[in-house]
């Protein structure tokens, strides 16, 4: 199993969450909530209002998200879904545990709150330079007051 940290449309309550919990794509287990150890610019860009974590450590904010354990099949699905490596690259990053669920795991393998885990994150180095000038967020919400709701794939022209 691999660990993935999602910060965008794949989080609970966000537009692509149904893809995350569709068991056709492989095995997924929610493990907890986390926060990037480093700061990164999280922007909403392009005409479809897509969230991107720009891979520029030290700029922007520490970003919140959710930690999932996924099997190889799900990891492959997510790579295709996120157009990796063209649009995003799946990059290992240090994530601080904010809250842990993992009820099924014994206490000795349960990471303590504030401990640091390495997780894959769909971040990008292949962004357009002007995106650096967009507002930076610390907690993505498609339905937030920025009024830049994510445009679902099936609604794009
Ligand atoms: N999906 C991935 C990357 C950005 C997005 O919308 C995620 O939620 O982490």
Tab-separated table of C-alpha atoms and ligand atoms in Angstrom:
chain	number	residue	atom	x	y	z
A	1	UNK	CA	0.000	0.000	0.000
A	2	UNK	CA	1.133	3.526	-0.762
A	3	UNK	CA	0.228	6.704	1.075
A	4	UNK	CA	-1.350	9.594	-0.823
A	5	UNK	CA	-2.100	13.068	0.538
A	6	UNK	CA	-4.949	14.798	-1.322
A	7	UNK	CA	-5.438	18.553	-0.999
A	8	UNK	CA	-7.862	19.387	-3.816
A	9	UNK	CA	-10.944	18.055	-5.543
A	10	UNK	CA	-10.374	14.505	-4.223
A	11	UNK	CA	-11.010	15.484	-0.579
A	12	UNK	CA	-14.247	14.548	1.175
A	13	UNK	CA	-17.066	16.835	0.086
A	14	UNK	CA	-15.185	18.047	-3.003
A	15	UNK	CA	-16.244	17.421	-6.625
A	16	UNK	CA	-13.981	14.433	-7.424
A	17	UNK	CA	-14.404	12.616	-4.102
A	18	UNK	CA	-16.731	10.034	-5.743
A	19	UNK	CA	-13.725	8.818	-7.789
A	20	UNK	CA	-11.744	8.349	-4.598
A	21	UNK	CA	-14.309	6.034	-3.013
A	22	UNK	CA	-15.271	4.092	-6.149
A	23	UNK	CA	-14.014	0.588	-5.342
A	24	UNK	CA	-13.846	-0.240	-9.092
A	25	UNK	CA	-10.564	1.701	-9.108
A	26	UNK	CA	-8.844	-0.291	-6.371
A	27	UNK	CA	-8.556	-0.318	-2.601
A	28	UNK	CA	-8.566	2.916	-0.590
A	29	UNK	CA	-8.555	3.538	3.143
A	30	UNK	CA	-8.923	6.971	4.733
A	31	UNK	CA	-6.221	7.322	7.384
A	32	UNK	CA	-6.409	10.845	8.698
A	33	UNK	CA	-5.876	14.536	8.142
A	34	UNK	CA	-2.593	16.236	7.554
A	35	UNK	CA	-0.714	19.404	6.774
A	36	UNK	CA	2.305	19.844	4.509
A	37	UNK	CA	5.478	20.371	6.550
A	38	UNK	CA	6.721	22.885	3.980
A	39	UNK	CA	4.790	25.834	2.615
A	40	UNK	CA	3.653	25.613	-1.007
A	41	UNK	CA	1.606	27.892	-3.275
A	42	UNK	CA	-1.838	26.294	-3.755
A	43	UNK	CA	-3.583	28.117	-6.594
A	44	UNK	CA	-6.794	27.768	-8.584
A	45	UNK	CA	-5.934	28.167	-12.252
A	46	UNK	CA	-7.232	28.026	-15.817
A	47	UNK	CA	-10.747	28.255	-17.204
A	48	UNK	CA	-11.843	25.111	-15.349
A	49	UNK	CA	-10.705	26.432	-11.943
A	50	UNK	CA	-8.412	23.510	-11.212
A	51	UNK	CA	-6.428	23.476	-7.949
A	52	UNK	CA	-2.677	23.012	-8.274
A	53	UNK	CA	-0.007	22.717	-5.593
A	54	UNK	CA	2.967	24.399	-7.270
A	55	UNK	CA	6.145	22.571	-6.326
A	56	UNK	CA	7.903	25.635	-4.901
A	57	UNK	CA	8.683	24.776	-1.264
A	58	UNK	CA	8.895	27.767	1.063
A	59	UNK	CA	6.351	29.885	-0.814
A	60	UNK	CA	2.673	30.219	0.170
A	61	UNK	CA	1.131	28.370	3.087
A	62	UNK	CA	1.224	25.002	4.760
A	63	UNK	CA	-1.621	23.179	3.005
A	64	UNK	CA	-4.237	20.940	4.637
A	65	UNK	CA	-5.508	17.686	3.201
A	66	UNK	CA	-6.387	14.039	3.756
A	67	UNK	CA	-4.145	10.989	3.983
A	68	UNK	CA	-5.225	7.753	2.255
A	69	UNK	CA	-3.643	4.327	1.954
A	70	UNK	CA	-4.147	3.041	-1.613
A	71	UNK	CA	-3.180	-0.141	-3.459
A	72	UNK	CA	-1.224	-0.265	-6.731
A	73	UNK	CA	-4.383	-0.381	-8.835
A	74	UNK	CA	-5.749	2.779	-7.222
A	75	UNK	CA	-2.389	4.514	-7.507
A	76	UNK	CA	-2.370	3.745	-11.222
A	77	UNK	CA	-5.941	5.007	-11.562
A	78	UNK	CA	-5.033	8.249	-9.755
A	79	UNK	CA	-1.970	8.761	-11.980
A	80	UNK	CA	-4.160	8.532	-15.072
A	81	UNK	CA	-6.965	10.586	-13.532
A	82	UNK	CA	-4.542	13.374	-12.566
A	83	UNK	CA	-2.861	13.305	-15.993
A	84	UNK	CA	0.438	12.451	-14.360
A	85	UNK	CA	3.217	13.261	-15.284
A	86	UNK	CA	2.024	15.936	-17.749
A	87	UNK	CA	-0.273	18.063	-15.596
A	88	UNK	CA	0.781	16.923	-12.130
A	89	UNK	CA	3.692	14.833	-10.940
A	90	UNK	CA	3.250	12.388	-8.071
A	91	UNK	CA	5.872	13.650	-5.641
A	92	UNK	CA	6.812	12.372	-2.160
A	93	UNK	CA	6.352	15.123	0.408
A	94	UNK	CA	6.540	15.359	4.196
A	95	UNK	CA	3.104	15.565	5.807
A	96	UNK	CA	2.417	16.328	9.459
A	97	UNK	CA	-0.374	14.229	10.992
A	98	UNK	CA	-3.137	16.459	12.374
A	99	UNK	CA	-5.685	13.769	13.162
A	100	UNK	CA	-5.578	9.977	12.771
A	101	UNK	CA	-8.454	7.615	12.175
A	102	UNK	CA	-7.005	4.170	11.383
A	103	UNK	CA	-9.112	2.429	14.066
A	104	UNK	CA	-8.266	-0.960	12.602
A	105	UNK	CA	-4.530	-0.525	13.062
A	106	UNK	CA	-2.876	-1.471	16.354
A	107	UNK	CA	-1.540	1.385	18.517
A	108	UNK	CA	2.116	0.565	17.753
A	109	UNK	CA	1.611	1.341	14.039
A	110	UNK	CA	-0.623	4.373	14.584
A	111	UNK	CA	1.319	7.582	14.005
A	112	UNK	CA	1.014	10.140	16.783
A	113	UNK	CA	-0.558	13.518	16.107
A	114	UNK	CA	2.199	15.912	14.953
A	115	UNK	CA	4.374	13.064	13.664
A	116	UNK	CA	5.610	13.321	10.090
A	117	UNK	CA	4.845	10.853	7.288
A	118	UNK	CA	6.050	10.725	3.732
A	119	UNK	CA	3.099	10.718	1.316
A	120	UNK	CA	2.688	11.056	-2.423
A	121	UNK	CA	1.196	14.371	-3.491
A	122	UNK	CA	-0.002	15.400	-6.957
A	123	UNK	CA	1.955	18.642	-7.210
A	124	UNK	CA	3.266	20.327	-10.330
A	125	UNK	CA	6.437	21.779	-11.803
A	126	UNK	CA	4.819	22.056	-15.255
A	127	UNK	CA	2.717	25.131	-14.398
A	128	UNK	CA	2.353	28.373	-16.311
A	129	UNK	CA	4.708	31.037	-14.853
A	130	UNK	CA	1.890	33.551	-14.329
A	131	UNK	CA	0.123	31.159	-11.933
A	132	UNK	CA	2.673	32.232	-9.289
A	133	UNK	CA	0.828	35.575	-9.173
A	134	UNK	CA	-2.562	34.012	-8.336
A	135	UNK	CA	-3.911	34.036	-4.739
A	136	UNK	CA	-2.620	31.245	-2.518
A	137	UNK	CA	-4.929	29.071	-0.386
A	138	UNK	CA	-4.194	26.890	2.625
A	139	UNK	CA	-7.329	24.743	2.556
A	140	UNK	CA	-8.924	24.144	-0.844
A	141	UNK	CA	-12.696	24.337	-1.131
A	142	UNK	CA	-14.290	24.336	-4.568
A	143	UNK	CA	-17.331	26.042	-3.055
A	144	UNK	CA	-15.335	28.708	-1.150
A	145	UNK	CA	-15.824	32.449	-1.243
A	146	UNK	CA	-13.283	32.838	-4.063
A	147	UNK	CA	-16.193	31.956	-6.418
A	148	UNK	CA	-13.990	29.788	-8.608
A	149	UNK	CA	-15.903	26.497	-8.500
A	150	UNK	CA	-14.199	23.534	-10.124
A	151	UNK	CA	-15.632	22.660	-13.539
A	152	UNK	CA	-16.290	18.914	-13.737
A	153	UNK	CA	-14.742	17.124	-16.710
A	154	UNK	CA	-18.140	16.218	-18.107
A	155	UNK	CA	-19.176	19.908	-18.098
A	156	UNK	CA	-16.119	21.222	-19.989
A	157	UNK	CA	-16.254	22.439	-23.586
B	1	LIG	N1	-6.850	16.491	-7.225
B	1	LIG	C1	-5.681	16.125	-6.509
B	1	LIG	C2	-4.669	17.121	-6.957
B	1	LIG	C3	-5.465	18.326	-7.232
B	1	LIG	C4	-6.834	17.812	-7.429
B	1	LIG	O1	-7.831	18.458	-7.665
B	1	LIG	C5	-5.943	16.246	-5.036
B	1	LIG	O2	-7.097	16.439	-4.620
B	1	LIG	O3	-4.979	16.162	-4.260
